[in-house]
Amino acid sequence: MTPASDDGREPTAAPDVFAADESVGRDLRLVDWSATPLGPPAGWPQSLRTAVSILLSSRFSMWMAWGPQLTFFCNDAYRRDTLGQKYPWALGRPAGEVWAEIWDDIGPRINSVLSVGESTWDEALLLFLKRSGYPEETYHTFSYSPLRDDDGRVVGMLCVVSEDTERIIGERRMATLRDLGSDPSVVRTEEEILAFAGDQLGRNPQDLPFTVTYLFGDDERAHLAGTTGISPQHPAVPATLTVGDPAGVWPTAAPARGESVLVNLDGAPFTGLPAGGWPQPPTRALVVPLPRQGGTPYGFLVAALNRYRPLDEGYRGFVELVAGHVAAGIASARSYQAQQRRAEELAELDRAKTAFFSNISHEFRTPLTLIMGPVEELRRRLTDADERTREELEAIGRNGLRLSNLVNSLLDFVRIEADRMQARYEPVDLAAVTAELASVFRSAFDRAGLAFEVDCPSLDKPVYLDRGMWEKVILNLLSNALKFTFDGSVRVSVRPDDAHAVVTVEDTGVGVPAEEVSRLFERFHRVESARSRSNEGSGIGLALVKELVDLHGGTITARSTEGEGTAFTICLPFGAAHLPAESPAWATGSAAVSTTADPYLQEALRWLPADDAGAPVTDPAEGTRSPSASPVRVLIADDNTDMREYLSRLLTDAGYRVQAVNDGQAALESALAAAPDLVISDVMMPRLDGLSLVGALRADPRTASVPVLLLSARAGQEASIEGLRAGADDYLVKPFSAAELLARVRTKVELARLRGHHARWRTALLESLQEAFFVCDETGAVIEINAAFTEILGYGVDGLPYRPVFPWWPDPAIDPEAHRQAADAFAAMLDRRQGTYTVPATHRDGHRLWISVNGNQAQDPDTGRRVVVGTFRDVTAEHYFIQRESALAALSTRLSRASSQTDALIGALAELKDLWRARRVLAALFSQGDEPTLTSTDLSLSWHDLPAQHRHALGDLRHRPPLTPITDHTGAGIVLDHPDGPLTLWIELGDLRPFTSEDELLLALLAGHLAQGLARAHQIDQQRETAIALQRAILGPSRLPDGFAVRYEPATRPLEVGGDWYDIVDLPDGRIGIVVGDCVGHGLKSATVMGQLRSACRALLLQDSKPAQTLMALDHFAAQLPHAIHTTVFCGVLDPATGHLTYSSAGHPPGILAHPDGGHHLLEGGRSLPLAVRPGRIRPEAEHTIPARGTLLLYTDGLVERRKRPLDVGIDQAGEVVQEGRGLSLDELATRIMTRMAPAGGYDDDVALLLYRHPAPLRMAFPAESSQLAPVRQALRTWLAQCRLPVLTQQSVLIAAGEACANAIEHGHRDTPGDTVRLHAEVLVDDLWLTVADTGSWKTPQPRPDSNRGHGTDLMRAMMQRVTITSSPEGTTVDMHTRIADDHPA
Amino acid sequence: MTTPLDLTPGRRPDGTALLTVAGEIDMSNTAALADAVTAALRGTAGLLVLDLTAVDYLDSAGLAVLFDHAERIEVITGPLLAPVLTISGLTGLVTVHNTEPKKPHTT
């Protein structure tokens, strides 16, 4: 169709109707209007003429329809943006014919406008336009408003429209890419990854009507791995494809090579394809490889294409990004699989360790059993043996039981702490079980003469118990009651109470002081003051009871009154709801009271007198037992020989073995060499008197508890007090009777024996403890230790006493921090009454271990001095376990915060450095060749700075299996898989720092974790690039006018599009509109608001090039638009010829103008409220002329706003950066600003930035003809004047440029005159750059005969400071540069 | 099309041949300049004075014309062209008289 002017008639319209637009007006004039219902334009009513003229003069896209057939008119913008190939055919035709394909959509709207006379508003309406030869998916935001004739009747409509196609489709594709990247879980299997990707792709049936994913196998075939939008049974989806088979449904060879292929979907097997989100099935599909870093692709993705959109660069890019995402997911899954295998190996190692420990526990019990069995056997066989043998067998048996009891309890603790106590809960009748256990103890209570009351009526609900544990609870409590009760009764009762069963064990014993009640359940805490049947006891019984009750979900409390008794109350919940769900299956059946009870009872019975002893024992101190066969050693010190001999004879006759010395010093030496059972000493003696001897004996731990009987001639209370105060046990005034002496001696000896018995028991107990035990005196010296102490630290009793600084403290020279920890903990322990500290220590053989020390202050019962009693455990394994867990947690945190791969790696290295307190940590990434990328905790370090030895170590490492650490005397290294190639790590340790096998395990774990983290960060990097690319697609113009540079940076985290924008609009009068704005918030919603405001602002500026008016109109628009309120906008109109800028700011941060002579100032005029806050209010406008070589910076607040910092500090900083970058090209300056202003962790808000430098660079292209020289020169002269250069500089530049252009014309285009020559001139603050380029090649100038005469290139060199001429087959380029001298501008 | 150039032949008060040139001289119009110089020289046996005071621009093609006739010309010029004449070496062969600028070229 052609416009209706083929009859050759002259245009009939009065020329003024169509005068507003030259080109559309010309075509409108050619329409045969008389053939339309409107008739010739001369007869048109005024209303129609006005409407047409408004339409044509508007630069905003519009069309209108008038009259009974709705005759179609449009303006130039509509022709360009929307009408496409339908122009000029559409002019003058009925609108229904012009838009036949969408009349179903728009017809009803137009009818409603015509009938009701009200405007319509449609936002982003989908319309299939046939403007490019095929139905095209397009989106338009438009309003139809009625047009009235001269009588006010509605006779037509006007449509104002802006097209949103790019934005809508861009957002849709971005949403898909974002969703693809939104997988919250770090690790997944390949299947899960593909399923997740499939879910996401399936949600965009518009851009991806269907997809099919194939993965290459090891068998030269591609296997179907997933589909979206199409059934896997469809003939177009074979399960496998042979790679390279040309007859296959899909091409495989090209994607295997990494190439994409476009496939036409016609004929079999492509019949009956699904249509996705469209009415018709797709006609083409793009087959894209799933790229693998440095290898053959994983497979390929078949993406069916939207037939309603062209396959342009954006669409192709989108499909490739989708494939990239899927490939990254597969890469991560496969890497995870590899890591998983490694982790399983590590777990196997851990299981082996656990097995080892439980074996050890068995090793403990086995020998004990092998002792106990034969002892029992011997006891049966040797019933006729002599009493001594039987007693000793008894002793072995009792102590064997005790020891196994203790071992069991300690192992219980270990198990509880390691969470490995495997409870077997079964529903039991608590009352019956408890009564049965109590009955075991009845005989013991009977023998002790105590009433024993068991009050356990049956409960109606069962309680879930582990029988073994419950036995320990009850037996411990009963033996405790027996131990501390001397008369009265013990009572056990069970009662129900709501949801609980309450078990009470109550005695009328000695009780404990109120302040001690709370500490009863503390481990190793013993109530020292209590009178008891036995001083034996580990102090762990009640602590174990509490742990066991806790395991049952119950509670235990104690109530006690000193002198009246103690009651323990246990509450156990009924039912099983409180127990861990994964507990082993409920056991059934109930065994009788197990053998657990036996040792408890045996031990308890031993506290009681034998059956034939008769009278009850009231005080263990008086429990006299016949002196044993071993003779008692008595040391006599007296300077009087007669007295010495008398005493010796007296005591020898009484059966004592006597040693006599004649002064205190000799006595002390003898006693220290071998402690006697008793010392009898005169008070008055030479060298060392009796009182000093007592003091000296008490001062030494070896003799502190040896009883001393002082003899003195001095009578009287004071003397004896003095002696006793010195620490003597008794005091005898001469003369004394032999009977009195012997009685006193016997009492002391028996007392000491008893004490010695306790001491031996104490020693046996301490030695049997798995925990190390030690006692410190007042000065902090360690004066007593047990075997476990030596076992753990390597220091034995032979070295006692150990004084601080202790040899097991870490060497302050090697590890000052560890030394300080140990010293601080020790000081705190001496200072406070009690506490638990976990500190590093060094074993005698040098290895590092960690111990958990528990200290208590106590009074030495013998000397009355303050001592510290402590125990500790080797918690090295736990320590490293915790360290491992926290290191993993810390690393995870670092990795999750990282916003890029580099960031992740740097963070991880810092973490490793801290963890091992390493000198530094190096990471070398070998992506290609032997020259890796180095990352180090020492940021300034480069690969070449490293000593060759390190370079080799890092290089060699990559050939080792991944995640297998190696160590040498300088440190440790490991290699891990990085998405770009092997990454080797080296931890450089300080001198002598050992790297243990624990450290190696930890390093392997962390490296595995890091590998996963890096793979994920790699993915994030890719997603980020995608997001930025897409945001930029939505953002401002793709082609910038000269003189501008722009940047957009999304917030680092979360990865979001934002609401910031910039826009640069070429206005009809040659001026340029500049807009920078900031919508509130992030995300697609604010990006959408941004897109609409940007379009509106652009349209308004085109219509009316006044910033204030534009913003006022935008106020009204924003008030209608949800979420647009509070948007800030800087809107300016710039005259590029003069640098004159008119502007208005809606609450936006001020522009920064940097002057060529240094210094900057802010564009603070024209300021008013953000958008839509007060629509209708007049906005101010300001103006400013940008000086030549001045630079204008506009930005959004993300660039300058930081927490806890005033805004103007950031603005000043930005001003300084612009000022410092005066010598940079505009683009370099933009990059510099974005880099220099970025906070350490990246921008936390999105940032838009716009730079303009005045004047804009001059860019010209002209045909290579000499006639062009004068106009080019004129343009350059005008531009140079705009630059305000000194006049002679201008002339020099002019001549140099002229010569270059003349050369280009003369030499370059001898053969092809008329080819294009390009000139580019750019001015920085102090420099001017000029480039002249052509497409020809210059001849080397022939030396002319009169070579002293100037010719072109000589002149150029003379006029400019630097001239570079580059010639290539493609053409010749002359680059020239001159500094701008600071003399007088013209 | 060539760059406009005004060439006005004349005589100085002392009878010396004079060619006053106004405009810009570049490769598009050097032929015209060369013709005018040749014509002017044909009409005199003595020196030709070229007054370039009103020339705003002179490139190497224009200089080549001056060099070709160096032995028979003298040049009058303003400060704008003086550097080009010096740098090209013309001042070594031809007497050059400098004058004050007649009109400022730029604003």
PDB file of C-alpha atoms in Angstrom, chain A residues 558-680:
ATOM      1  CA  ALA A 558      18.703 -31.281  98.404  1.00  0.00           C
ATOM      2  CA  ARG A 559      17.434 -29.889 101.651  1.00  0.00           C
ATOM      3  CA  SER A 560      19.586 -30.143 104.755  1.00  0.00           C
ATOM      4  CA  THR A 561      19.821 -28.852 108.290  1.00  0.00           C
ATOM      5  CA  GLU A 562      23.058 -29.220 110.112  1.00  0.00           C
ATOM      6  CA  GLY A 563      22.647 -31.732 112.942  1.00  0.00           C
ATOM      7  CA  GLU A 564      19.158 -32.768 111.857  1.00  0.00           C
ATOM      8  CA  GLY A 565      19.481 -34.495 108.547  1.00  0.00           C
ATOM      9  CA  THR A 566      19.364 -34.315 104.791  1.00  0.00           C
ATOM     10  CA  ALA A 567      16.647 -35.024 102.242  1.00  0.00           C
ATOM     11  CA  PHE A 568      17.183 -35.541  98.513  1.00  0.00           C
ATOM     12  CA  THR A 569      14.114 -35.133  96.319  1.00  0.00           C
ATOM     13  CA  ILE A 570      13.985 -36.393  92.738  1.00  0.00           C
ATOM     14  CA  CYS A 571      11.182 -35.435  90.350  1.00  0.00           C
ATOM     15  CA  LEU A 572      10.767 -37.606  87.255  1.00  0.00           C
ATOM     16  CA  PRO A 573       8.148 -36.828  84.586  1.00  0.00           C
ATOM     17  CA  PHE A 574       5.632 -39.514  83.729  1.00  0.00           C
ATOM     18  CA  GLY A 575       5.465 -40.743  80.161  1.00  0.00           C
ATOM     19  CA  ALA A 576       8.083 -40.449  77.450  1.00  0.00           C
ATOM     20  CA  ALA A 577       7.352 -37.061  75.837  1.00  0.00           C
ATOM     21  CA  HIS A 578      10.375 -35.419  77.486  1.00  0.00           C
ATOM     22  CA  LEU A 579      12.833 -38.052  76.294  1.00  0.00           C
ATOM     23  CA  PRO A 580      14.781 -37.738  73.060  1.00  0.00           C
ATOM     24  CA  ALA A 581      12.707 -39.128  70.193  1.00  0.00           C
ATOM     25  CA  GLU A 582      15.593 -41.056  68.726  1.00  0.00           C
ATOM     26  CA  SER A 583      16.160 -43.064  71.900  1.00  0.00           C
ATOM     27  CA  PRO A 584      16.619 -46.720  71.219  1.00  0.00           C
ATOM     28  CA  ALA A 585      13.473 -48.774  71.000  1.00  0.00           C
ATOM     29  CA  TRP A 586      11.872 -49.177  74.393  1.00  0.00           C
ATOM     30  CA  ALA A 587      13.302 -52.168  76.103  1.00  0.00           C
ATOM     31  CA  THR A 588      10.910 -54.481  77.807  1.00  0.00           C
ATOM     32  CA  GLY A 589      11.104 -56.980  80.600  1.00  0.00           C
ATOM     33  CA  SER A 590      12.755 -56.177  83.874  1.00  0.00           C
ATOM     34  CA  ALA A 591      15.865 -57.772  85.159  1.00  0.00           C
ATOM     35  CA  ALA A 592      16.388 -58.217  88.850  1.00  0.00           C
ATOM     36  CA  VAL A 593      18.650 -55.757  90.649  1.00  0.00           C
ATOM     37  CA  SER A 594      21.850 -56.056  88.752  1.00  0.00           C
ATOM     38  CA  THR A 595      25.314 -56.597  90.004  1.00  0.00           C
ATOM     39  CA  THR A 596      25.678 -52.822  90.165  1.00  0.00           C
ATOM     40  CA  ALA A 597      24.439 -52.983  93.727  1.00  0.00           C
ATOM     41  CA  ASP A 598      27.135 -55.303  94.933  1.00  0.00           C
ATOM     42  CA  PRO A 599      30.100 -52.924  95.087  1.00  0.00           C
ATOM     43  CA  TYR A 600      27.985 -50.192  96.691  1.00  0.00           C
ATOM     44  CA  LEU A 601      26.845 -52.523  99.408  1.00  0.00           C
ATOM     45  CA  GLN A 602      30.262 -54.033  99.948  1.00  0.00           C
ATOM     46  CA  GLU A 603      31.735 -50.611 100.332  1.00  0.00           C
ATOM     47  CA  ALA A 604      29.029 -49.500 102.737  1.00  0.00           C
ATOM     48  CA  LEU A 605      29.344 -52.596 104.868  1.00  0.00           C
ATOM     49  CA  ARG A 606      33.029 -51.965 105.264  1.00  0.00           C
ATOM     50  CA  TRP A 607      32.253 -48.681 107.068  1.00  0.00           C
ATOM     51  CA  LEU A 608      30.342 -50.682 109.665  1.00  0.00           C
ATOM     52  CA  PRO A 609      31.754 -52.825 112.449  1.00  0.00           C
ATOM     53  CA  ALA A 610      31.938 -56.535 111.767  1.00  0.00           C
ATOM     54  CA  ASP A 611      28.975 -58.565 112.972  1.00  0.00           C
ATOM     55  CA  ASP A 612      30.873 -59.915 115.985  1.00  0.00           C
ATOM     56  CA  ALA A 613      32.223 -56.494 117.090  1.00  0.00           C
ATOM     57  CA  GLY A 614      29.117 -55.797 119.075  1.00  0.00           C
ATOM     58  CA  ALA A 615      28.868 -52.162 120.084  1.00  0.00           C
ATOM     59  CA  PRO A 616      28.014 -49.629 117.419  1.00  0.00           C
ATOM     60  CA  VAL A 617      30.748 -47.317 116.370  1.00  0.00           C
ATOM     61  CA  THR A 618      30.117 -43.698 117.093  1.00  0.00           C
ATOM     62  CA  ASP A 619      33.277 -42.139 115.860  1.00  0.00           C
ATOM     63  CA  PRO A 620      35.693 -43.592 113.338  1.00  0.00           C
ATOM     64  CA  ALA A 621      38.520 -41.958 115.278  1.00  0.00           C
ATOM     65  CA  GLU A 622      37.777 -44.273 118.145  1.00  0.00           C
ATOM     66  CA  GLY A 623      37.352 -47.326 116.032  1.00  0.00           C
ATOM     67  CA  THR A 624      40.439 -48.985 117.410  1.00  0.00           C
ATOM     68  CA  ARG A 625      41.763 -51.851 115.476  1.00  0.00           C
ATOM     69  CA  SER A 626      44.515 -54.077 116.688  1.00  0.00           C
ATOM     70  CA  PRO A 627      47.910 -52.748 115.686  1.00  0.00           C
ATOM     71  CA  SER A 628      49.095 -54.436 112.602  1.00  0.00           C
ATOM     72  CA  ALA A 629      52.141 -56.606 112.523  1.00  0.00           C
ATOM     73  CA  SER A 630      54.393 -53.997 110.999  1.00  0.00           C
ATOM     74  CA  PRO A 631      56.367 -52.308 113.817  1.00  0.00           C
ATOM     75  CA  VAL A 632      55.689 -48.694 114.609  1.00  0.00           C
ATOM     76  CA  ARG A 633      58.703 -46.460 114.115  1.00  0.00           C
ATOM     77  CA  VAL A 634      59.300 -43.843 116.807  1.00  0.00           C
ATOM     78  CA  LEU A 635      61.946 -41.171 116.524  1.00  0.00           C
ATOM     79  CA  ILE A 636      63.258 -39.810 119.823  1.00  0.00           C
ATOM     80  CA  ALA A 637      65.089 -36.506 120.037  1.00  0.00           C
ATOM     81  CA  ASP A 638      66.617 -35.597 123.386  1.00  0.00           C
ATOM     82  CA  ASP A 639      69.987 -34.188 124.287  1.00  0.00           C
ATOM     83  CA  ASN A 640      69.950 -35.990 127.612  1.00  0.00           C
ATOM     84  CA  THR A 641      71.478 -39.420 127.141  1.00  0.00           C
ATOM     85  CA  ASP A 642      69.794 -40.953 130.179  1.00  0.00           C
ATOM     86  CA  MET A 643      66.448 -39.728 129.086  1.00  0.00           C
ATOM     87  CA  ARG A 644      67.112 -40.946 125.550  1.00  0.00           C
ATOM     88  CA  GLU A 645      68.000 -44.431 126.791  1.00  0.00           C
ATOM     89  CA  TYR A 646      65.069 -44.598 129.171  1.00  0.00           C
ATOM     90  CA  LEU A 647      62.626 -43.695 126.469  1.00  0.00           C
ATOM     91  CA  SER A 648      64.260 -46.088 124.008  1.00  0.00           C
ATOM     92  CA  ARG A 649      64.062 -49.009 126.407  1.00  0.00           C
ATOM     93  CA  LEU A 650      60.532 -48.238 127.459  1.00  0.00           C
ATOM     94  CA  LEU A 651      59.269 -48.064 123.895  1.00  0.00           C
ATOM     95  CA  THR A 652      61.287 -50.980 122.526  1.00  0.00           C
ATOM     96  CA  ASP A 653      59.859 -53.161 125.266  1.00  0.00           C
ATOM     97  CA  ALA A 654      56.404 -52.054 124.251  1.00  0.00           C
ATOM     98  CA  GLY A 655      57.045 -53.325 120.706  1.00  0.00           C
ATOM     99  CA  TYR A 656      58.059 -50.113 118.934  1.00  0.00           C
ATOM    100  CA  ARG A 657      61.072 -49.795 116.705  1.00  0.00           C
ATOM    101  CA  VAL A 658      63.027 -46.846 118.076  1.00  0.00           C
ATOM    102  CA  GLN A 659      65.571 -44.474 116.624  1.00  0.00           C
ATOM    103  CA  ALA A 660      67.135 -41.917 118.990  1.00  0.00           C
ATOM    104  CA  VAL A 661      69.032 -38.757 118.088  1.00  0.00           C
ATOM    105  CA  ASN A 662      70.405 -36.091 120.333  1.00  0.00           C
ATOM    106  CA  ASP A 663      69.142 -32.845 118.851  1.00  0.00           C
ATOM    107  CA  GLY A 664      66.393 -31.310 116.728  1.00  0.00           C
ATOM    108  CA  GLN A 665      68.493 -30.911 113.603  1.00  0.00           C
ATOM    109  CA  ALA A 666      69.443 -34.585 113.558  1.00  0.00           C
ATOM    110  CA  ALA A 667      65.787 -35.462 114.172  1.00  0.00           C
ATOM    111  CA  LEU A 668      64.673 -33.311 111.269  1.00  0.00           C
ATOM    112  CA  GLU A 669      67.210 -34.839 108.872  1.00  0.00           C
ATOM    113  CA  SER A 670      66.248 -38.317 109.923  1.00  0.00           C
ATOM    114  CA  ALA A 671      62.537 -37.626 109.673  1.00  0.00           C
ATOM    115  CA  LEU A 672      62.895 -36.092 106.213  1.00  0.00           C
ATOM    116  CA  ALA A 673      64.911 -39.087 105.035  1.00  0.00           C
ATOM    117  CA  ALA A 674      62.253 -41.526 106.215  1.00  0.00           C
ATOM    118  CA  ALA A 675      59.193 -40.309 108.000  1.00  0.00           C
ATOM    119  CA  PRO A 676      58.617 -42.098 111.339  1.00  0.00           C
ATOM    120  CA  ASP A 677      55.197 -42.883 112.727  1.00  0.00           C
ATOM    121  CA  LEU A 678      55.808 -40.685 115.753  1.00  0.00           C
ATOM    122  CA  VAL A 679      58.343 -38.137 116.943  1.00  0.00           C
ATOM    123  CA  ILE A 680      58.993 -37.682 120.662  1.00  0.00           C
TER     124      ILE A 680
END
